[in-house]
PDB file of C-alpha atoms and ligand atoms in Angstrom:
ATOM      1  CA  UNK A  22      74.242 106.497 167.365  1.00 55.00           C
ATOM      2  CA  UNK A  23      74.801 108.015 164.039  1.00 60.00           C
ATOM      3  CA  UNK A  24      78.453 107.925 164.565  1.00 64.00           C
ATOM      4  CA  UNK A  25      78.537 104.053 165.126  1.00 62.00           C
ATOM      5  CA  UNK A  26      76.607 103.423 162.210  1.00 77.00           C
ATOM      6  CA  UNK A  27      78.919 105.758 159.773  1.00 81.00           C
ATOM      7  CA  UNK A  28      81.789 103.728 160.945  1.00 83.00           C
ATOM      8  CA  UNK A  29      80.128 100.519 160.296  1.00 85.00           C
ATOM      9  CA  UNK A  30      78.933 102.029 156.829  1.00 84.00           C
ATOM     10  CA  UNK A  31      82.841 103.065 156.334  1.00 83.00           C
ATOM     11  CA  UNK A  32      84.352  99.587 157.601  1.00 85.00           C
ATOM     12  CA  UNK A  33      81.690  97.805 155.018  1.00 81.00           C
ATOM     13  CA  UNK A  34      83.218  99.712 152.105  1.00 80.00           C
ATOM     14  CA  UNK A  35      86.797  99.456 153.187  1.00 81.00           C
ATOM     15  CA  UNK A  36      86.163  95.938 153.385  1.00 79.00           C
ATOM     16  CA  UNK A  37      84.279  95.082 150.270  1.00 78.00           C
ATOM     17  CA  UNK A  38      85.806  92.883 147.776  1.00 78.00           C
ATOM     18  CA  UNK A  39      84.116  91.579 144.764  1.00 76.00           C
ATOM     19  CA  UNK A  40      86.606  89.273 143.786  1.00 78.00           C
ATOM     20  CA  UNK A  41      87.413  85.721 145.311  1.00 74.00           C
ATOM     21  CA  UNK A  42      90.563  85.846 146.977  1.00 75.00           C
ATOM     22  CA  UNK A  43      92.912  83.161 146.803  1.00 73.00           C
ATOM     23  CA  UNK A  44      93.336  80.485 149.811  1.00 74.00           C
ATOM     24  CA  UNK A  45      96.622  81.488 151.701  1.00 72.00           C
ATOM     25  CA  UNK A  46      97.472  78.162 151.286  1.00 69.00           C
ATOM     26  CA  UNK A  47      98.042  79.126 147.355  1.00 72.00           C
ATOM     27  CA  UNK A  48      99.901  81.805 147.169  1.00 74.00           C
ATOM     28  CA  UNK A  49     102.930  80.023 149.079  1.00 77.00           C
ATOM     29  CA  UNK A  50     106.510  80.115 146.997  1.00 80.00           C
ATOM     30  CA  UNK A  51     108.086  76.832 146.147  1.00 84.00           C
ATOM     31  CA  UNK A  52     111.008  76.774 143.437  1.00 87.00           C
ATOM     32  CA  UNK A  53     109.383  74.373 140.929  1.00 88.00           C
ATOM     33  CA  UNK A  54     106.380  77.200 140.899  1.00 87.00           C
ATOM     34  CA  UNK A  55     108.832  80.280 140.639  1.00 90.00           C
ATOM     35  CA  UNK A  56     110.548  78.435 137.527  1.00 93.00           C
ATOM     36  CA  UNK A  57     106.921  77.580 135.519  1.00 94.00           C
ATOM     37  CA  UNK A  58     106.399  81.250 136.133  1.00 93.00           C
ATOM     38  CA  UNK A  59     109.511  82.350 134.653  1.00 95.00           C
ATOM     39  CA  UNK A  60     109.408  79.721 131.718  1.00 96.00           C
ATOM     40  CA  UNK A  61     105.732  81.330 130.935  1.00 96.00           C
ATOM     41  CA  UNK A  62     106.934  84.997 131.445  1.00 96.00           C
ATOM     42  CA  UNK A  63     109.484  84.212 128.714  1.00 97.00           C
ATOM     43  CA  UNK A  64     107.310  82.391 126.275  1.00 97.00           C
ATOM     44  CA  UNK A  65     104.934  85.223 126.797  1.00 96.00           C
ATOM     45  CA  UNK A  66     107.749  87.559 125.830  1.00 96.00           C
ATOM     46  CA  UNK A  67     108.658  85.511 123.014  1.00 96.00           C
ATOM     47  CA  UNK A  68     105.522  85.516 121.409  1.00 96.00           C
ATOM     48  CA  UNK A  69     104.791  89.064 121.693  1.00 95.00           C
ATOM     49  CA  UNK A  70     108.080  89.886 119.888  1.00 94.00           C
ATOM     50  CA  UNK A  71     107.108  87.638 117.558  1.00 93.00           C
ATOM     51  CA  UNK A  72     103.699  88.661 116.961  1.00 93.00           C
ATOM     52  CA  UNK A  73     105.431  92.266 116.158  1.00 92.00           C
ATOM     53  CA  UNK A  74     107.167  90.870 112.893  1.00 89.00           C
ATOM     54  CA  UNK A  75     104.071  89.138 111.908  1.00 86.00           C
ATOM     55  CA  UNK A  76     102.379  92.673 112.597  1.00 86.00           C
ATOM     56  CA  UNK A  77     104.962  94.165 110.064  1.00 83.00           C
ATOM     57  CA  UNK A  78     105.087  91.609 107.593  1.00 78.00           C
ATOM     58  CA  UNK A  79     103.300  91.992 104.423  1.00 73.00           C
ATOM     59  CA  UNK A  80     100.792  89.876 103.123  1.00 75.00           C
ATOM     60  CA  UNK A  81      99.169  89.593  99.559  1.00 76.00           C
ATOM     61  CA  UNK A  82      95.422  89.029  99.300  1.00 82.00           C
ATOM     62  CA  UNK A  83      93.707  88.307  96.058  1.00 82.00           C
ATOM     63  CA  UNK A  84      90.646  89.480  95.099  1.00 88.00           C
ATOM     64  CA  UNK A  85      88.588  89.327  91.682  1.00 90.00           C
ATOM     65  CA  UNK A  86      85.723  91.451  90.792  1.00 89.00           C
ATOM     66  CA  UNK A  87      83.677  92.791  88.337  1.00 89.00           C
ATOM     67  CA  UNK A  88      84.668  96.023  87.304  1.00 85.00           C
ATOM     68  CA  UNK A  89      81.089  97.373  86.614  1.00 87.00           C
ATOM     69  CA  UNK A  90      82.602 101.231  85.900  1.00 86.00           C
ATOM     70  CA  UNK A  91      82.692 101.183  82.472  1.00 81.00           C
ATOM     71  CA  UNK A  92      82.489 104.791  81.891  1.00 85.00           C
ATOM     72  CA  UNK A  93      85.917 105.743  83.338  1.00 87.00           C
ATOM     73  CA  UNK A  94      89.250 105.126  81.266  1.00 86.00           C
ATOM     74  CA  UNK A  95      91.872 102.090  81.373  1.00 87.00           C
ATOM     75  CA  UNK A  96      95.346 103.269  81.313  1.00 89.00           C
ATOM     76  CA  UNK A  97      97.602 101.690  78.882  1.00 89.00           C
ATOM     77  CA  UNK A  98     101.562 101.581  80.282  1.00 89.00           C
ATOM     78  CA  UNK A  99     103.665 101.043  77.241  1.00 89.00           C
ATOM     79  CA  UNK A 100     107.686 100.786  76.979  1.00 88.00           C
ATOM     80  CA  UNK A 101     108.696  99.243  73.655  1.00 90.00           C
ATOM     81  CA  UNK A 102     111.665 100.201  71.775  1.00 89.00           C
ATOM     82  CA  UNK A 103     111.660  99.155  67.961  1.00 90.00           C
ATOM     83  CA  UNK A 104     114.116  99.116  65.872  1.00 89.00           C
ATOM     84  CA  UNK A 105     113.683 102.031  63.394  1.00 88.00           C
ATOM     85  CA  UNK A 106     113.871 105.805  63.181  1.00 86.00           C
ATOM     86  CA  UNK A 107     111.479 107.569  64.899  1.00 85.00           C
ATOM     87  CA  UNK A 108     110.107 109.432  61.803  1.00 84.00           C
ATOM     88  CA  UNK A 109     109.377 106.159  60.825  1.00 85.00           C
ATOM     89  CA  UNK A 110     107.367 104.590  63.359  1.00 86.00           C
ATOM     90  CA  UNK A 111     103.560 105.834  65.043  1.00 85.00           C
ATOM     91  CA  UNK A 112     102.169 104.172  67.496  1.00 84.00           C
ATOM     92  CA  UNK A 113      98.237 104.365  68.308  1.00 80.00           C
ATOM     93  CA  UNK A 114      95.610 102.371  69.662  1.00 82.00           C
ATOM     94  CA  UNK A 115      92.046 101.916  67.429  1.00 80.00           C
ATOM     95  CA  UNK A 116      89.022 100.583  69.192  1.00 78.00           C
ATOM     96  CA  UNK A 117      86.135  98.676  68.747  1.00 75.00           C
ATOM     97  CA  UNK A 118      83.806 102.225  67.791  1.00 71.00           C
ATOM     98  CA  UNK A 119      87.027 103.004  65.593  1.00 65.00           C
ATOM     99  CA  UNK A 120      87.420 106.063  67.913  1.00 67.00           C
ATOM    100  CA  UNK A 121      90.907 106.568  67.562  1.00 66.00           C
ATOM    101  CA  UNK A 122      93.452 107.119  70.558  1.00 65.00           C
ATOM    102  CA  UNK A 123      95.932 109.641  69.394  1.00 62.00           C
ATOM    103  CA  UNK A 124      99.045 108.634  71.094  1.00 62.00           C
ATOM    104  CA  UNK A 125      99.220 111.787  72.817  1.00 71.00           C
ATOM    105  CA  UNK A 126     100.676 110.491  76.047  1.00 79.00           C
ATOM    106  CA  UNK A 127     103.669 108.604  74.221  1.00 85.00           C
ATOM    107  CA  UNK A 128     106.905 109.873  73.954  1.00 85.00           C
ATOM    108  CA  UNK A 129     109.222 109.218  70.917  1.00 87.00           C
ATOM    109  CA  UNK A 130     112.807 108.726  71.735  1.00 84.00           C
ATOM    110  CA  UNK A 131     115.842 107.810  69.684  1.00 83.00           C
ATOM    111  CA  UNK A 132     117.829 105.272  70.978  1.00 81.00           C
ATOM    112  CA  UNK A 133     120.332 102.625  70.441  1.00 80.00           C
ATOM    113  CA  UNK A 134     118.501  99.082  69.640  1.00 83.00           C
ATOM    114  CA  UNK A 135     121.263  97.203  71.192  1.00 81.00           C
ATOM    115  CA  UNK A 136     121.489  97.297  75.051  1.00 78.00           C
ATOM    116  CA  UNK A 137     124.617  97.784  76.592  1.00 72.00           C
ATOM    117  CA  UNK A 138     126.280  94.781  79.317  1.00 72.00           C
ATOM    118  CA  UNK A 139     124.476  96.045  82.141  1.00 70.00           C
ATOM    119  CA  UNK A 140     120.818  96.176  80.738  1.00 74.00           C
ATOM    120  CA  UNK A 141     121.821  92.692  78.710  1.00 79.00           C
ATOM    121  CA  UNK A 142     122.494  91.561  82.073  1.00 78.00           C
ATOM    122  CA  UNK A 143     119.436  92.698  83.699  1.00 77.00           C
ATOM    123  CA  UNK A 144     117.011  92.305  80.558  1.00 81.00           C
ATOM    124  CA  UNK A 145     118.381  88.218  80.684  1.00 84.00           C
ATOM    125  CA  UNK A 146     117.971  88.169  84.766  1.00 80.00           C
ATOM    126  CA  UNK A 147     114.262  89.325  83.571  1.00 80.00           C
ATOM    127  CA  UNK A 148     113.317  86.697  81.374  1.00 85.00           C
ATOM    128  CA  UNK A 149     114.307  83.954  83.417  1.00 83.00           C
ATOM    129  CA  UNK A 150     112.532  85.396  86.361  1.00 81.00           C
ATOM    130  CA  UNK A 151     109.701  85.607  83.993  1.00 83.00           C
ATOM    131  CA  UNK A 152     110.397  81.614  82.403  1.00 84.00           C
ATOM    132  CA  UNK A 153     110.341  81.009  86.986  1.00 83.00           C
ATOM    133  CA  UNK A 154     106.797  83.030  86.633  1.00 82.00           C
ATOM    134  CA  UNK A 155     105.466  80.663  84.977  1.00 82.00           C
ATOM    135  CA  UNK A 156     105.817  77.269  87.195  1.00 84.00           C
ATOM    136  CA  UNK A 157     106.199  79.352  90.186  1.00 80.00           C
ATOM    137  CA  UNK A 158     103.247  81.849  90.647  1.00 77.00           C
ATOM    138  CA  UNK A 159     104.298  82.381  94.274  1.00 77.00           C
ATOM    139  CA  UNK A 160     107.839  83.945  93.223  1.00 76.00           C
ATOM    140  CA  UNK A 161     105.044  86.953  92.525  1.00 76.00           C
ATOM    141  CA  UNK A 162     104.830  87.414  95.844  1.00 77.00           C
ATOM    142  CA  UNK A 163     108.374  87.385  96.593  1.00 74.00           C
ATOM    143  CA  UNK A 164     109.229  89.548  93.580  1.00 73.00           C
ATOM    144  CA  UNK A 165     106.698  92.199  94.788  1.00 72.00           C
ATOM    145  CA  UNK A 166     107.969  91.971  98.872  1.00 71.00           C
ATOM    146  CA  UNK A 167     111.110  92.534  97.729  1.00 68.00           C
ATOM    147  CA  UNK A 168     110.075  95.607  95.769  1.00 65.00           C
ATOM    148  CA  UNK A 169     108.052  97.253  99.099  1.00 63.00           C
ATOM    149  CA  UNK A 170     111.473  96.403 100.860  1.00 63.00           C
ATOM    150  CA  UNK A 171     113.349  98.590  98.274  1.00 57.00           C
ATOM    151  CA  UNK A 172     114.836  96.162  95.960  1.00 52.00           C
ATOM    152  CA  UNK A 173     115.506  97.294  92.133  1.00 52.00           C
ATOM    153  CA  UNK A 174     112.424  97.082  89.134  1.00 52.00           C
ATOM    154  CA  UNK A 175     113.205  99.349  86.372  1.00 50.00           C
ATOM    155  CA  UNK A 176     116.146  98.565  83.869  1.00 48.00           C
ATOM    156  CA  UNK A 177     119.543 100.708  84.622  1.00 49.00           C
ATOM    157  CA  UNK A 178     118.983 103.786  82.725  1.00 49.00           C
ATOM    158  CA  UNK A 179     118.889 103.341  78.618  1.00 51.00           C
ATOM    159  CA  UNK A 180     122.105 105.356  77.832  1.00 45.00           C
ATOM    160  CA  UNK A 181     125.264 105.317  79.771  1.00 40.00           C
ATOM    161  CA  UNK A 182     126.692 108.621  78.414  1.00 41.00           C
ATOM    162  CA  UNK A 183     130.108 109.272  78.897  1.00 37.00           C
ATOM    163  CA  UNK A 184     130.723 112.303  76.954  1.00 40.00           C
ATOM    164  CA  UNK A 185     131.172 115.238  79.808  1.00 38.00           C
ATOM    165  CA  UNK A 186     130.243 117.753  77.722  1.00 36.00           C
ATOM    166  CA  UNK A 187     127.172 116.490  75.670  1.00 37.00           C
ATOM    167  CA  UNK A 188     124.566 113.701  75.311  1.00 40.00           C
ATOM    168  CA  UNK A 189     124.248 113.805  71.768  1.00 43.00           C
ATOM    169  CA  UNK A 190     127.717 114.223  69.149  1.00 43.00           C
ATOM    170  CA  UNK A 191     127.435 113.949  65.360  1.00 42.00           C
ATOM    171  CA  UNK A 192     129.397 111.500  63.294  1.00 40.00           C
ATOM    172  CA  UNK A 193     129.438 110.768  60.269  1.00 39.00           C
ATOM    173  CA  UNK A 194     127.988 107.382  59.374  1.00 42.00           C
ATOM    174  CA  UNK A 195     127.338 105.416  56.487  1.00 41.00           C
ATOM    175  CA  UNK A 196     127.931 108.820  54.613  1.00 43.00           C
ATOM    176  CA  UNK A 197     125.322 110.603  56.658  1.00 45.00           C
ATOM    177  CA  UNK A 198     125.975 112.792  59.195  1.00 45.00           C
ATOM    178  CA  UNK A 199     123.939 111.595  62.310  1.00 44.00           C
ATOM    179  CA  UNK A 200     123.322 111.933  65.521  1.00 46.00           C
ATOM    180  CA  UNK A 201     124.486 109.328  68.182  1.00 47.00           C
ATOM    181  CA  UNK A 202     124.301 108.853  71.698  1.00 47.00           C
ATOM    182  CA  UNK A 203     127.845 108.483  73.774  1.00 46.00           C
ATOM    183  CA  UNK A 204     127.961 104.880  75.761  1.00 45.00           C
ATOM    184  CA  UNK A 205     130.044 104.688  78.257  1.00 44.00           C
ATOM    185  CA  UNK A 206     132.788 102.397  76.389  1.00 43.00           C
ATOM    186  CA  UNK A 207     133.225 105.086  74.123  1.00 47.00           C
ATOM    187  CA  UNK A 208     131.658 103.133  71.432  1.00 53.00           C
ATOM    188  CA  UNK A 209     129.982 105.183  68.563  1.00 59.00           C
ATOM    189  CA  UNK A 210     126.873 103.954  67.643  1.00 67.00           C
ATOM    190  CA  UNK A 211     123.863 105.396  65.304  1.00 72.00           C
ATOM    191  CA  UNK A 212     120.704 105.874  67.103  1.00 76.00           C
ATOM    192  CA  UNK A 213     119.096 103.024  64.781  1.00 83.00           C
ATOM    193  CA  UNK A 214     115.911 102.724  66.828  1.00 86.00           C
ATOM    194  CA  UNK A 215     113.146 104.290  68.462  1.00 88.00           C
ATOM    195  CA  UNK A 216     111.846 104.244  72.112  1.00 87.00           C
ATOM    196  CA  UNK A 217     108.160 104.521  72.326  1.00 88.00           C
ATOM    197  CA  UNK A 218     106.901 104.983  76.072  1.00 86.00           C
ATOM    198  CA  UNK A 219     104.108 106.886  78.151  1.00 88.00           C
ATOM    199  CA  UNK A 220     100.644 105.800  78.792  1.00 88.00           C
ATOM    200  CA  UNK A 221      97.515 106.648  77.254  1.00 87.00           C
ATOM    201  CA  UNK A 222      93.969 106.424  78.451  1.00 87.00           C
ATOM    202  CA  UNK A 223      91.380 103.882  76.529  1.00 85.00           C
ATOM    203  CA  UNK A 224      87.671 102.995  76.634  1.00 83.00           C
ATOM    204  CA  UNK A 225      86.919  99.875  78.269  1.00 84.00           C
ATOM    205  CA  UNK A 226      86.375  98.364  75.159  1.00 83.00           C
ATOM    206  CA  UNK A 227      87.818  95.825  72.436  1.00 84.00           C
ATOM    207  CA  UNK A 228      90.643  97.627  70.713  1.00 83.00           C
ATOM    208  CA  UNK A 229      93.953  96.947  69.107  1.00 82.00           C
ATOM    209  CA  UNK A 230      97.388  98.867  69.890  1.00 85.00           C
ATOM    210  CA  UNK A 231      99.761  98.970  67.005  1.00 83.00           C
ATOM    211  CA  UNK A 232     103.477 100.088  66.316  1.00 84.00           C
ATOM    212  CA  UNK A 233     103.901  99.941  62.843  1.00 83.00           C
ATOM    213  CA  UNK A 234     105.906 102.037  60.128  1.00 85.00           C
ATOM    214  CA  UNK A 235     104.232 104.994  59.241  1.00 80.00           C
ATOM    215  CA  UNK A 236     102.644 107.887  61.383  1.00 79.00           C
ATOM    216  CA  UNK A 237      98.824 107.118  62.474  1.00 77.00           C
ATOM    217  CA  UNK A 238      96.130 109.370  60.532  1.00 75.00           C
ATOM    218  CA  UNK A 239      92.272 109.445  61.089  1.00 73.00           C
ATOM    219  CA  UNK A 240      90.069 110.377  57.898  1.00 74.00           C
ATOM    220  CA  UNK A 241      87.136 109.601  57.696  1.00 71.00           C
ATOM    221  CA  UNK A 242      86.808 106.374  56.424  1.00 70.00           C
ATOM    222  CA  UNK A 243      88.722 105.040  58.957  1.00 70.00           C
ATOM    223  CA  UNK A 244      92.324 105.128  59.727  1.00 75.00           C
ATOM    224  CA  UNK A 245      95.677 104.767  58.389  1.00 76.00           C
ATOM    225  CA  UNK A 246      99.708 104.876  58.524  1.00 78.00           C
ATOM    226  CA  UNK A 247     101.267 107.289  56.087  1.00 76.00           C
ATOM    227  CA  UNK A 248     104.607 104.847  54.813  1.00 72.00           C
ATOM    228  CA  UNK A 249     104.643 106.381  51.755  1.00 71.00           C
ATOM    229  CA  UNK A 250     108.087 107.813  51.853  1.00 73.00           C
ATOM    230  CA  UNK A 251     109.379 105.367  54.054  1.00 77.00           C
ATOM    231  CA  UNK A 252     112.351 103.159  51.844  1.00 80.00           C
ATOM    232  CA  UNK A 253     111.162  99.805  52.165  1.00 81.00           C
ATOM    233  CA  UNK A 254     115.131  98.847  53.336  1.00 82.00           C
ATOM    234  CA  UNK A 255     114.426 100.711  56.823  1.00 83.00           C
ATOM    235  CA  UNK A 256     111.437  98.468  57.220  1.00 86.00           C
ATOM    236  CA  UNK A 257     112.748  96.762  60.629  1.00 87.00           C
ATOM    237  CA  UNK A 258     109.719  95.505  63.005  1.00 89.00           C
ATOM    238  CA  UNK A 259     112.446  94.049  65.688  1.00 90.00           C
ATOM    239  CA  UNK A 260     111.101  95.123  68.550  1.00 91.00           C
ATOM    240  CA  UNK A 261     111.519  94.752  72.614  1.00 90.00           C
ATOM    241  CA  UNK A 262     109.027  95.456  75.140  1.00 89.00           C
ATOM    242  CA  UNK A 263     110.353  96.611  78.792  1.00 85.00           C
ATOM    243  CA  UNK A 264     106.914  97.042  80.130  1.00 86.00           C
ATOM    244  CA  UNK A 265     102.966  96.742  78.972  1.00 89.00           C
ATOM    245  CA  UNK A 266     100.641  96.679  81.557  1.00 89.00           C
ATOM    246  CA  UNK A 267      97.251  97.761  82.298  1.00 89.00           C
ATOM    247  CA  UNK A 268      96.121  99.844  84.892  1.00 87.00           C
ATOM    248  CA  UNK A 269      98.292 101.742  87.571  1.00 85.00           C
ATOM    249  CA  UNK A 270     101.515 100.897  87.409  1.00 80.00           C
ATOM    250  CA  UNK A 271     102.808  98.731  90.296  1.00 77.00           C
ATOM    251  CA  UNK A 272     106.334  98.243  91.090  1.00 72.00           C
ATOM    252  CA  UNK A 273     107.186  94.554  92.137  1.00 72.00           C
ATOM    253  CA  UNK A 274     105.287  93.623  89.569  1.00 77.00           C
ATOM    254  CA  UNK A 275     106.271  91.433  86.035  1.00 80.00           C
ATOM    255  CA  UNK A 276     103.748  91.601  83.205  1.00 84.00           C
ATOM    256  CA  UNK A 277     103.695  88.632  81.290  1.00 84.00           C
ATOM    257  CA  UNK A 278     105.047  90.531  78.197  1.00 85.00           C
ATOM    258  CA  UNK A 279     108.009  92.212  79.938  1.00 83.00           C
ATOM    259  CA  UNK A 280     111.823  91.299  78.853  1.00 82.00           C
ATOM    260  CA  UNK A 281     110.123  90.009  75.731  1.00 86.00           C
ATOM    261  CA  UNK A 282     112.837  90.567  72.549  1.00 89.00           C
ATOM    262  CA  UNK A 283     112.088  89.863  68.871  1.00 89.00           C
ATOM    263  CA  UNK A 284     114.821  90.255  66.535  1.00 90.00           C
ATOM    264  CA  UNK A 285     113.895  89.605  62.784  1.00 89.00           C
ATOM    265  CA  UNK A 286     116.656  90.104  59.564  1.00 89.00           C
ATOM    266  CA  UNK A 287     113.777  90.213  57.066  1.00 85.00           C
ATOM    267  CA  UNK A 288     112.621  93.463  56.606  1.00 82.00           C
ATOM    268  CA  UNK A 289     109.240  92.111  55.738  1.00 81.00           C
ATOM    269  CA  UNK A 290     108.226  90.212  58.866  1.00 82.00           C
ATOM    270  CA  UNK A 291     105.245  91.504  61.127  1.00 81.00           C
ATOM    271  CA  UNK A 292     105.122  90.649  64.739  1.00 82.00           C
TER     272      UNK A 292
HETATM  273  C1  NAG B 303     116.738  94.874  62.619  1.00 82.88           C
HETATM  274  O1  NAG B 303     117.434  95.385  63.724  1.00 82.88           O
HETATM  275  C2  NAG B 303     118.106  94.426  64.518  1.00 82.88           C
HETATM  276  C3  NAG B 303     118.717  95.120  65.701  1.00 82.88           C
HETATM  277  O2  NAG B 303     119.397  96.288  65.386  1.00 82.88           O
HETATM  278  C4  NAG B 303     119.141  93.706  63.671  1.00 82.88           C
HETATM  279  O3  NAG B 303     119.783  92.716  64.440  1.00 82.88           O
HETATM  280  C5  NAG B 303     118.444  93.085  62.482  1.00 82.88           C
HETATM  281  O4  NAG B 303     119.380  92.480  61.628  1.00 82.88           O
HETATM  282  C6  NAG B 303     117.646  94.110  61.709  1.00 82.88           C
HETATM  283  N1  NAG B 303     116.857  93.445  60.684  1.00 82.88           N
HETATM  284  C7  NAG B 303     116.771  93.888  59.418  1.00 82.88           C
HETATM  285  C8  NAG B 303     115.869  93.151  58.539  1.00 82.88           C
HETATM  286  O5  NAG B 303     117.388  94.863  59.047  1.00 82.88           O
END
């Protein structure tokens, strides 16, 4: 008696199904069904390959918000070459509280003012990608994809130095004996101007950043540019800015003052 009713118990679970079956009469083959199968097996595989370069694509999202930390610092990314000796210039950044930034994050280089083919060629590529900016705001996005993907930002490196031996040789010019960078088409030239770069770190606060002749002082009745001994002949405020943006730097991306070039032949003019 128990026996029967274990076997019944047993044939119950072998046999339960909760799910509908189909009606035999469906699950027949017929060559018009076999070939809507395949079509949907391939659109299925099509889409899923698909989907995977949609999965690895990149997309930009923009967001605006109040930046309510006003207690940390704002970095300040600055590239600007201007066209005078580097004893000559100071760079520095005075805010609103006339706390003074002392530019201890730039970097004074001496360079050549004039830019050889190559970074002509890119520095003119720049500015009419930059003119595009301006009509085109989606060319951002491009710009900055192409970045991610590896594509170039920065311009070629500033000297081309083709002199095995050293970077900087002495010649005498204009009666002086100075030093000049080699380029690579064995061309001579002074190194007329100076190369500011680096970041600093401001207050989140008004404030004005200024290049001028003269290195940056703070007394205390403010602030000021010792130009005293500067000849007013070397006065030269052509200047070019690579890059001067705000915040982290991100690559891909074109600051609206970037490429910008001002070339002036009176020694007086202020930019
Ligand atoms: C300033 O420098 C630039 C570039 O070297 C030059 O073209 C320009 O004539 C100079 N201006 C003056 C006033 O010397």
């Amino acid at each position: 008696m128990r026996r029967l009713s274990q076997r019944k118990a047993l044939t119950l679970v072998r046999e339960l199904d909760a799910f509908p079956k189909v009606s035999e009469s469906h699950v027949e083959t017929s060559a018009s069904g076999g070939t809507v199968s395949l079509i949907a097996f391939g659109a299925m595989a099509l889409l899923a390959f698909f989907e995977f370069f949609v999965y690895r694509d990149t997309w930009m999202k923009y967001e605006y918000e109040v930046d309510n930390d006003y207690s940390s610092k704002l970095r300040i990314n600055i590239d600007i070459t201007a066209a005078m000796k580097c004893q000559h210039v100071g760079a520095d950044i005075l805010d609103l509280a006339e706390t003074m930034i002392t530019s201890n994050g730039l970097q004074y280089e001496p360079v050549i003012f004039d830019l050889n083919p190559q970074q002509r060629m890119w520095q003119r590529m720049l500015l009419l990608i930059q003119n595009r900016l301006r009509e085109e705001h989606a060319l951002q996005e491009v710009l900055y994809k192409s970045v991610l993907k590896g594509g170039p930002t920065a311009l070629p490196p500033r000297s081309v130095t083709s002199c095995k031996q050293a970077l900087f040789c002495f010649i005498l010019y204009a009666n002086i004996v100075q030093p000049v960078r080699c380029v690579a088409d064995k061309q001579l030239k002074p190194l007329n101007a100076c190369w500011v770069h680096g970041h600093v770190y401001v207050n989140k606060v008004a404030g004005n950043l200024h290049v001028t002749v003269g290195k940056p002082i703070h007394h205390p009745q403010g602030h000021a540019h010792i130009a005293a001994f500067v000849s007013h002949d070397t006065y030269n405020f052509s200047h070019r800015i690579d890059h001067l943006s705000f915040g982290e730097e991100i690559p891909g991306i074109i600051n609206p003052l970037d490429g910008t070039e001002k070339i002036t032949y009176n020694h007086n003019q202020m930019f």
